[in-house]
Amino acid sequence: MASPDLTMASLARHFEKVEPLLHFVRELSVMRLLRGDNMLATAVFLLCAVSCVAAKGGAATGPRLNNNQLYKFSYTTEVLVDSAWGSKKGSSGYKISSDVAVNLVWRDPGNDDEQLIQLSISNVKVDPASPLSEKSNVLHGSTTESLLGKSRLAALTKPFFVHLKNGKTKAFYSYWAEPALIKNLKRGVASLLQFQRHNGKVIENDVSGRCTVDYKTTAGEVTRTKILESCRTPEHGFTTHSQVLGVTRKSSSVTVFKLEDGFIRSAVSEENHRLSVNTHKSTAAKVVSRQALTLRGTEAGPLEAAGKDVAGVVKSIDEKLAAIGVVAEKVTTQCQGCPSLFQLWQSQQRHLEPAGLSKATAPRSFLALIQNIRKASKSEILKVLKSASKTTLPQVVDAVTSSQTEASLDAMLAFLNFTDANGLVLQERFLYACGFASHPNERMLQALMDIYKGKIGSNDIRESVVIIMGALVHKLCLKGGCSSPIVAQVKEMILNGPDSTQEESEVQMYLLALKNSLLPEAIPIFTKYAESEVGAFNTIALTALQRYDTSLMTDEVKQTVNRIYHQNRRIYEKNVRAAAADVILSSDPSYVEVKNLLLSIGNLPHEMNKYMLSKIQDIIRFQMPASKVLRRAMKDLIAHNYDRFSKVGSSSSYSGFMAQSADVSSTYSLDILYSGSGILRRSNMNIYGASKGATLHGLQVAIEAQGLESLIAATPDEGEEDLESFAGMSALLFDVQLRPVTFFKGYSDLMSKMFSMTGEPMNVVKGLILLTDHSEVLQLQSGLKASAEFQGGLAIDISGGMEISLWYRESKTSVNNRGALVVTGNVTVDLDFLRTSVEVSFQTESSLDFITTVQFSEYPFLVCMQMDKSTFPISEYVSKYDRLASGKNVVSRKSRKQRIPGSEFPLHQENSNMCKRVFDSDW
């Protein structure tokens, strides 16, 4: 530590910066006080003296202007938008150039680093960012005045003022009456005056918002790196809750200041934003914004004004000047020449006919409608709903609900009549669209609660309302809204629901809602119902437990699931035991749990023996998380031997890759469990997507059948002797469980359905889904704004069927998936008088069929599984638009296309041999 006799002069020489010096003196005074020395007076004196040194004779902490001097700068700001893969023609964009005069108006007599600075913009020009041909130049023939208009140009050239203190903007003075765009452009120029001369991170306010900024200084140069992810602005966007379906933005902002004689010789800034779709990284757009402020010379300027404080000085200059804030204002622009919602609907409705839902034109029209509905009023939306034909109306309901605005929700609630049992299709489409909502709010959940409390004409709709409320609870809790009153109310209802009723259908409804909610509080409920006497409850509870993170699988849950599989307390149906095995193997199983599973093989019903063998082999082959402990347990020859692993049967489990790329990987799994008589017991198809460490359960279609042995005079398996004849399908789509569909229930229903079977599949879910939904405003340091909108629409048609032929002793189940996907991304910079934008998109159409054929005329019966993917096209497009307020516009487009050949997904060799026997009579 320095000597107590250190003089003020040596202190000033020793510490160049104010903050370290103040810190040193404070430490010195505290130490003296702790030692009991009478140094308080000395410490106070030192602090006061150091403050004086800092204010008058110390090093500057920010820019410092000379008195009576006018600094003449040239200023340029440009903005470019383009696709991420660029183009030969270059980016679309423009630049604004001008002269900027800067002079000191007032300086605090007690602090050289507190200054009021005047800036004046003149000689404004607007040009393309890069040289263009006359045909491609939307600005050709225009002047600055014709573009901006006289009033806006006059406002831009009016002087404005910045109050700097220690290099930070304390206030920005201009006129409230000026257009927001003009004020923002001025704020952009002012942002180049703010910097500090020492290293470190600080939080600053400027046109970009409240941001964390990192400074690096060298002799005569300061580098300012703005951490854009930290910026807080008044304009908030939204994004899809699923990371797999979301959009990633990477941003950077660096400004380099070169200093001369205490002030700026040049300030050069570059800001980059890149937005890409996680599932298809080449569908990406970028924004580049640059600023350059360069000193051209100095001359004698106006005299420094006299005054005690900044407010008084500003008032003396012009009473209309006001401190209007340094953060950018929201700019409202009018779309010139854009069609109304009804006009757009009339041009798009032919693409939304049911026959065209498997074409890419359907989701593209769907997305265009959503973008316009979000700007429309309730009355405009109702006009479209009322004008739609019977065949296109369900698709309009999808679009209106997916828009997720107050007006669109109000319009749907006014349009639908939930007391009408005949309106089931439209009501269910509305509910499913709510369940798939990308960014639902409490009001949507409240609307569903109000519907539930009111009169509902269809019991199926009542069940769907509750099930979908569970999905909304999950999404709102992910956003931190779990404690809001309506969420808390719905949580209480569905958590208490299963024990509040004796009706099996109602218990199932509440369990499915809890399955969607993924509430940790529901785990004890699922654990309880997993051991219920009702098989349907067992299956729902166990499949729900499988969706939870393994960290939530307590010892109690694991003990319960193991009891079910090993039937320690009672006999369970095969499909329930198989579901229990799935939970054990997916929940970080212990060595003992795995070994007990292996030891059970050989003591199970024939088909379940084969299913468990296939499941274990699939986990090891596909290197799933449980594969390591399985390999370890299989070193024990008692658990792993020929007797156990040579069991025959037709049940199987298989997983594979549908697609693998640097962006996303997609996997599928097929689990088939048969009864001992050869009739399908359970078929379960799953498709998962994974991207950047996140996983999305894209699709699950489960077909279950029971009690059909009497049709072929077969003996039911153990524990299944008294099951009622039943077949149905359950679907989970994009992490949302939908209401199950029943093919038949009861022997009489079965017989009537058998004699009336047409072979046509039954629809499970059909409609348009908004998958990707990302919206944000990028506030650029130049004062301009770039709005980014990314949407992905899926047209989907999932159907399933089951045929049984007693004559040919053959059954066939099918799951058919048809779909078209379109993802678009649009980045627009709109100055009201000039708009430039880039739109990137990709689209594809595909089908996926899963067919299982079983011949049960002999045992072991023949089973052939087929999973076919059709040839599908992938098209990518880039369009660039430049448009003036007058209506003049320039558009450029390019595209690239490819076709991906169809294929049959590989399954195990046994299946291939079976298929040859089923379809080849010469086998």
Coordinates of N, CA and C in Angstrom, one line a residue, residues 397-536:
V397 N -61.1 -22.5 -40.0 CA -61.1 -22.5 -38.6 C -59.7 -22.8 -38.1
D398 N -58.9 -23.7 -38.7 CA -57.5 -23.9 -38.4 C -56.7 -22.6 -38.4
A399 N -56.9 -21.9 -39.5 CA -56.1 -20.6 -39.7 C -56.5 -19.6 -38.7
V400 N -57.7 -19.4 -38.5 CA -58.2 -18.3 -37.6 C -57.7 -18.6 -36.1
T401 N -57.9 -19.9 -35.7 CA -57.5 -20.3 -34.3 C -56.0 -20.2 -34.2
S402 N -55.2 -20.6 -35.2 CA -53.8 -20.6 -35.1 C -53.2 -19.2 -35.1
S403 N -54.0 -18.2 -35.5 CA -53.5 -16.8 -35.5 C -53.2 -16.3 -34.1
Q404 N -54.0 -16.7 -33.1 CA -53.7 -16.5 -31.7 C -53.7 -15.0 -31.3
T405 N -54.6 -14.3 -31.9 CA -54.8 -12.9 -31.5 C -56.1 -12.8 -30.8
E406 N -56.3 -11.6 -30.1 CA -57.6 -11.4 -29.3 C -58.8 -11.4 -30.3
A407 N -58.6 -10.8 -31.4 CA -59.7 -10.7 -32.4 C -60.0 -12.0 -33.0
S408 N -59.0 -12.9 -33.3 CA -59.3 -14.2 -33.9 C -60.0 -15.1 -32.9
L409 N -59.6 -15.0 -31.6 CA -60.2 -15.9 -30.6 C -61.7 -15.4 -30.4
D410 N -61.9 -14.1 -30.3 CA -63.2 -13.6 -30.2 C -64.1 -14.0 -31.3
A411 N -63.6 -14.0 -32.5 CA -64.3 -14.4 -33.7 C -64.7 -15.9 -33.7
M412 N -63.8 -16.7 -33.3 CA -64.1 -18.1 -33.2 C -65.1 -18.4 -32.1
L413 N -65.0 -17.8 -31.0 CA -66.0 -18.0 -29.9 C -67.4 -17.5 -30.3
A414 N -67.4 -16.5 -31.1 CA -68.7 -16.0 -31.6 C -69.3 -16.8 -32.7
F415 N -68.4 -17.5 -33.5 CA -68.9 -18.3 -34.6 C -69.3 -19.7 -34.2
L416 N -68.6 -20.3 -33.3 CA -68.9 -21.7 -32.9 C -70.0 -21.8 -31.9
N417 N -70.9 -22.8 -32.0 CA -72.0 -23.0 -31.1 C -71.7 -24.4 -30.5
F418 N -71.2 -24.4 -29.3 CA -70.8 -25.7 -28.6 C -72.0 -26.5 -28.1
T419 N -73.2 -25.9 -28.1 CA -74.3 -26.6 -27.7 C -74.9 -27.5 -28.8
D420 N -74.4 -27.2 -30.0 CA -74.9 -28.0 -31.2 C -74.0 -29.2 -31.4
A421 N -74.6 -30.4 -31.2 CA -73.9 -31.7 -31.4 C -73.5 -31.9 -32.8
N422 N -74.2 -31.3 -33.8 CA -73.8 -31.5 -35.2 C -72.6 -30.7 -35.6
G423 N -72.1 -29.8 -34.8 CA -70.9 -29.0 -35.2 C -69.6 -29.6 -34.7
L424 N -69.6 -31.0 -34.5 CA -68.4 -31.6 -33.9 C -67.1 -31.4 -34.7
V425 N -67.2 -31.5 -36.0 CA -66.0 -31.3 -36.8 C -65.3 -30.0 -36.6
L426 N -66.1 -28.9 -36.7 CA -65.5 -27.6 -36.6 C -65.0 -27.3 -35.1
Q427 N -65.8 -27.8 -34.2 CA -65.5 -27.6 -32.8 C -64.2 -28.3 -32.4
E428 N -64.0 -29.5 -33.0 CA -62.8 -30.3 -32.7 C -61.6 -29.7 -33.4
R429 N -61.8 -29.2 -34.6 CA -60.7 -28.5 -35.3 C -60.2 -27.3 -34.5
F430 N -61.2 -26.5 -34.0 CA -60.8 -25.4 -33.1 C -60.0 -25.8 -31.9
L431 N -60.5 -26.9 -31.2 CA -59.8 -27.4 -30.0 C -58.4 -27.9 -30.3
Y432 N -58.3 -28.6 -31.4 CA -56.9 -29.1 -31.8 C -56.0 -28.0 -32.1
A433 N -56.5 -27.0 -32.8 CA -55.6 -25.8 -33.1 C -55.2 -25.1 -31.9
C434 N -56.1 -25.1 -30.9 CA -55.7 -24.5 -29.6 C -54.6 -25.4 -28.9
G435 N -54.7 -26.7 -29.0 CA -53.7 -27.6 -28.5 C -52.3 -27.4 -29.1
F436 N -52.3 -27.2 -30.4 CA -51.1 -27.0 -31.2 C -50.6 -25.5 -31.1
A437 N -51.2 -24.7 -30.4 CA -50.9 -23.2 -30.4 C -49.4 -23.0 -30.1
S438 N -48.8 -22.2 -30.8 CA -47.3 -22.0 -30.7 C -47.0 -21.1 -29.4
H439 N -47.9 -20.2 -29.1 CA -47.6 -19.3 -28.0 C -49.0 -18.9 -27.3
P440 N -49.6 -19.9 -26.8 CA -51.0 -19.6 -26.2 C -50.9 -18.7 -25.0
N441 N -51.9 -18.0 -24.6 CA -52.0 -17.2 -23.4 C -53.1 -17.6 -22.5
E442 N -53.1 -17.0 -21.3 CA -54.1 -17.4 -20.3 C -55.6 -17.2 -20.8
R443 N -55.8 -16.2 -21.7 CA -57.1 -16.0 -22.2 C -57.6 -17.1 -23.0
M444 N -56.8 -17.8 -23.8 CA -57.2 -19.0 -24.6 C -57.6 -20.1 -23.6
L445 N -56.8 -20.3 -22.5 CA -57.2 -21.3 -21.6 C -58.5 -21.0 -20.8
Q446 N -58.7 -19.7 -20.5 CA -59.9 -19.2 -19.9 C -61.1 -19.5 -20.8
A447 N -60.9 -19.3 -22.1 CA -62.0 -19.5 -23.0 C -62.4 -21.0 -23.0
L448 N -61.5 -21.9 -23.0 CA -61.8 -23.3 -22.9 C -62.5 -23.7 -21.6
M449 N -62.0 -23.1 -20.5 CA -62.7 -23.3 -19.2 C -64.1 -22.9 -19.3
D450 N -64.4 -21.7 -19.9 CA -65.7 -21.2 -20.0 C -66.6 -22.2 -20.8
I451 N -66.0 -22.7 -21.9 CA -66.7 -23.7 -22.7 C -67.1 -24.9 -21.9
Y452 N -66.1 -25.4 -21.2 CA -66.3 -26.6 -20.3 C -67.4 -26.4 -19.3
K453 N -67.4 -25.2 -18.7 CA -68.5 -25.0 -17.7 C -69.9 -24.8 -18.3
G454 N -69.9 -24.4 -19.6 CA -71.2 -24.2 -20.2 C -71.8 -25.5 -20.8
K455 N -72.8 -25.4 -21.5 CA -73.5 -26.6 -22.1 C -72.8 -27.0 -23.4
I456 N -72.4 -28.3 -23.4 CA -71.7 -28.8 -24.6 C -72.6 -29.9 -25.2
G457 N -72.9 -29.8 -26.5 CA -73.8 -30.8 -27.1 C -73.2 -32.2 -27.3
S458 N -71.9 -32.3 -27.5 CA -71.3 -33.6 -27.8 C -70.4 -34.0 -26.6
N459 N -70.5 -35.2 -26.1 CA -69.6 -35.7 -25.1 C -68.2 -35.8 -25.6
D460 N -68.0 -36.1 -26.9 CA -66.7 -36.2 -27.5 C -66.0 -34.8 -27.4
I461 N -66.7 -33.8 -27.6 CA -66.2 -32.4 -27.6 C -65.8 -32.1 -26.1
R462 N -66.7 -32.5 -25.2 CA -66.4 -32.2 -23.8 C -65.1 -32.9 -23.4
E463 N -64.8 -34.1 -23.8 CA -63.6 -34.8 -23.5 C -62.4 -34.0 -24.2
S464 N -62.6 -33.6 -25.4 CA -61.5 -32.9 -26.1 C -61.1 -31.6 -25.4
V465 N -62.1 -30.9 -24.9 CA -61.9 -29.6 -24.2 C -61.0 -29.8 -23.1
V466 N -61.3 -30.9 -22.2 CA -60.4 -31.1 -21.1 C -59.0 -31.6 -21.4
I467 N -59.0 -32.5 -22.4 CA -57.7 -33.0 -22.9 C -56.8 -31.9 -23.4
I468 N -57.3 -31.0 -24.2 CA -56.6 -29.9 -24.7 C -56.2 -28.8 -23.7
M469 N -57.0 -28.7 -22.7 CA -56.7 -27.8 -21.5 C -55.4 -28.3 -20.9
G470 N -55.2 -29.6 -20.8 CA -54.0 -30.1 -20.2 C -52.8 -29.7 -21.1
A471 N -52.9 -29.7 -22.4 CA -51.8 -29.3 -23.3 C -51.5 -27.8 -23.1
L472 N -52.5 -27.0 -22.9 CA -52.3 -25.5 -22.7 C -51.6 -25.3 -21.4
V473 N -52.0 -26.0 -20.4 CA -51.3 -25.9 -19.1 C -49.8 -26.1 -19.2
H474 N -49.5 -27.2 -19.9 CA -48.0 -27.5 -20.1 C -47.3 -26.4 -20.8
K475 N -47.9 -25.8 -21.8 CA -47.2 -24.8 -22.6 C -47.1 -23.5 -21.8
L476 N -48.1 -23.2 -21.0 CA -48.1 -21.9 -20.2 C -47.1 -22.1 -19.0
C477 N -47.0 -23.3 -18.5 CA -46.1 -23.5 -17.4 C -44.6 -23.4 -17.9
L478 N -44.4 -23.8 -19.2 CA -43.1 -23.7 -19.8 C -42.7 -22.2 -19.9
K479 N -43.6 -21.3 -20.0 CA -43.4 -19.9 -20.1 C -43.3 -19.2 -18.8
G480 N -43.5 -20.0 -17.7 CA -43.4 -19.4 -16.4 C -44.8 -18.9 -15.9
G481 N -45.9 -19.4 -16.5 CA -47.2 -18.9 -16.1 C -48.0 -19.9 -15.3
C482 N -47.3 -20.9 -14.6 CA -47.9 -21.9 -13.9 C -48.7 -21.4 -12.7
S483 N -48.3 -20.2 -12.2 CA -49.0 -19.7 -11.0 C -50.1 -18.7 -11.3
S484 N -50.4 -18.5 -12.6 CA -51.5 -17.6 -12.9 C -52.8 -18.2 -12.4
P485 N -53.8 -17.4 -12.1 CA -55.1 -17.9 -11.6 C -55.8 -19.0 -12.4
I486 N -55.9 -18.7 -13.7 CA -56.6 -19.7 -14.6 C -55.8 -21.0 -14.7
V487 N -54.5 -20.9 -14.8 CA -53.7 -22.1 -14.9 C -53.8 -22.9 -13.6
A488 N -53.8 -22.2 -12.4 CA -53.9 -22.9 -11.1 C -55.3 -23.5 -11.0
Q489 N -56.3 -22.9 -11.6 CA -57.7 -23.4 -11.5 C -57.8 -24.7 -12.4
V490 N -57.2 -24.7 -13.6 CA -57.3 -25.9 -14.4 C -56.4 -27.0 -13.8
K491 N -55.3 -26.7 -13.3 CA -54.5 -27.7 -12.7 C -55.2 -28.4 -11.6
E492 N -55.9 -27.6 -10.7 CA -56.6 -28.2 -9.6 C -57.7 -29.1 -10.2
M493 N -58.4 -28.7 -11.2 CA -59.5 -29.5 -11.8 C -59.0 -30.8 -12.3
I494 N -57.9 -30.8 -13.1 CA -57.5 -32.1 -13.7 C -56.7 -33.0 -12.8
L495 N -56.1 -32.4 -11.8 CA -55.4 -33.2 -10.7 C -56.4 -33.9 -9.8
N496 N -57.5 -33.3 -9.5 CA -58.5 -33.9 -8.7 C -59.5 -34.7 -9.5
G497 N -59.5 -34.5 -10.8 CA -60.5 -35.1 -11.7 C -60.6 -36.6 -11.6
P498 N -59.5 -37.4 -11.7 CA -59.7 -38.9 -11.8 C -60.4 -39.5 -10.6
D499 N -60.2 -38.9 -9.4 CA -60.8 -39.4 -8.2 C -62.2 -38.8 -7.9
S500 N -62.6 -37.9 -8.8 CA -63.9 -37.2 -8.5 C -65.0 -37.9 -9.2
T501 N -64.8 -38.9 -10.0 CA -65.9 -39.5 -10.8 C -65.7 -41.1 -10.8
Q502 N -66.8 -41.8 -11.0 CA -66.8 -43.2 -11.2 C -67.0 -43.6 -12.6
E503 N -67.2 -42.6 -13.5 CA -67.4 -42.9 -14.9 C -66.0 -43.2 -15.6
E504 N -65.8 -44.4 -16.2 CA -64.6 -44.7 -16.8 C -64.1 -43.7 -17.9
S505 N -65.1 -43.3 -18.7 CA -64.8 -42.4 -19.8 C -64.3 -41.0 -19.2
E506 N -64.8 -40.6 -18.1 CA -64.4 -39.3 -17.5 C -63.0 -39.5 -16.8
V507 N -62.8 -40.6 -16.2 CA -61.4 -40.9 -15.6 C -60.4 -40.9 -16.7
Q508 N -60.7 -41.5 -17.8 CA -59.8 -41.6 -18.9 C -59.5 -40.2 -19.5
M509 N -60.6 -39.3 -19.5 CA -60.4 -38.0 -20.0 C -59.5 -37.2 -19.1
Y510 N -59.6 -37.3 -17.8 CA -58.7 -36.5 -16.9 C -57.3 -37.0 -17.0
L511 N -57.1 -38.4 -17.1 CA -55.8 -38.9 -17.2 C -55.1 -38.5 -18.5
L512 N -55.8 -38.4 -19.6 CA -55.2 -37.9 -20.9 C -54.9 -36.4 -20.7
A513 N -55.7 -35.6 -20.0 CA -55.4 -34.2 -19.8 C -54.1 -34.1 -19.0
L514 N -54.0 -34.9 -18.0 CA -52.8 -34.9 -17.1 C -51.5 -35.4 -17.9
K515 N -51.8 -36.3 -18.8 CA -50.7 -36.8 -19.7 C -50.2 -35.6 -20.6
N516 N -51.1 -34.8 -21.1 CA -50.7 -33.6 -21.8 C -50.0 -32.6 -21.0
S517 N -50.4 -32.4 -19.7 CA -49.9 -31.3 -18.9 C -48.5 -31.6 -18.4
L518 N -48.1 -32.8 -18.3 CA -46.7 -33.2 -17.9 C -46.4 -32.5 -16.5
L519 N -47.4 -32.4 -15.7 CA -47.2 -31.8 -14.4 C -46.5 -32.8 -13.5
P520 N -45.4 -32.4 -12.8 CA -44.8 -33.3 -11.8 C -45.7 -33.8 -10.7
E521 N -46.7 -32.9 -10.4 CA -47.7 -33.3 -9.3 C -48.6 -34.5 -9.8
A522 N -48.6 -34.8 -11.1 CA -49.4 -35.8 -11.6 C -48.8 -37.2 -11.5
I523 N -47.5 -37.2 -11.2 CA -46.8 -38.5 -11.2 C -47.4 -39.5 -10.2
P524 N -47.7 -39.0 -8.9 CA -48.3 -40.0 -8.0 C -49.6 -40.5 -8.5
I525 N -50.4 -39.7 -9.2 CA -51.7 -40.1 -9.8 C -51.5 -41.2 -10.8
F526 N -50.5 -41.0 -11.7 CA -50.2 -42.0 -12.7 C -49.7 -43.3 -12.1
T527 N -48.9 -43.1 -11.0 CA -48.4 -44.3 -10.3 C -49.6 -45.1 -9.7
K528 N -50.6 -44.4 -9.2 CA -51.7 -45.1 -8.6 C -52.6 -45.8 -9.7
Y529 N -52.9 -45.1 -10.8 CA -53.7 -45.6 -11.8 C -53.0 -46.7 -12.7
A530 N -51.7 -46.7 -12.6 CA -51.0 -47.8 -13.3 C -51.3 -49.1 -12.8
E531 N -51.8 -49.2 -11.6 CA -52.2 -50.5 -10.9 C -53.7 -50.7 -10.8
S532 N -54.4 -49.8 -11.6 CA -55.8 -49.9 -11.6 C -56.4 -51.2 -12.1
E533 N -57.6 -51.5 -11.8 CA -58.3 -52.7 -12.4 C -58.7 -52.6 -13.8
V534 N -58.6 -51.3 -14.3 CA -59.1 -51.1 -15.7 C -57.8 -51.0 -16.6
G535 N -57.8 -51.8 -17.7 CA -56.6 -51.9 -18.5 C -56.3 -50.6 -19.2
A536 N -57.4 -49.9 -19.7 CA -57.2 -48.6 -20.4 C -56.5 -47.6 -19.5

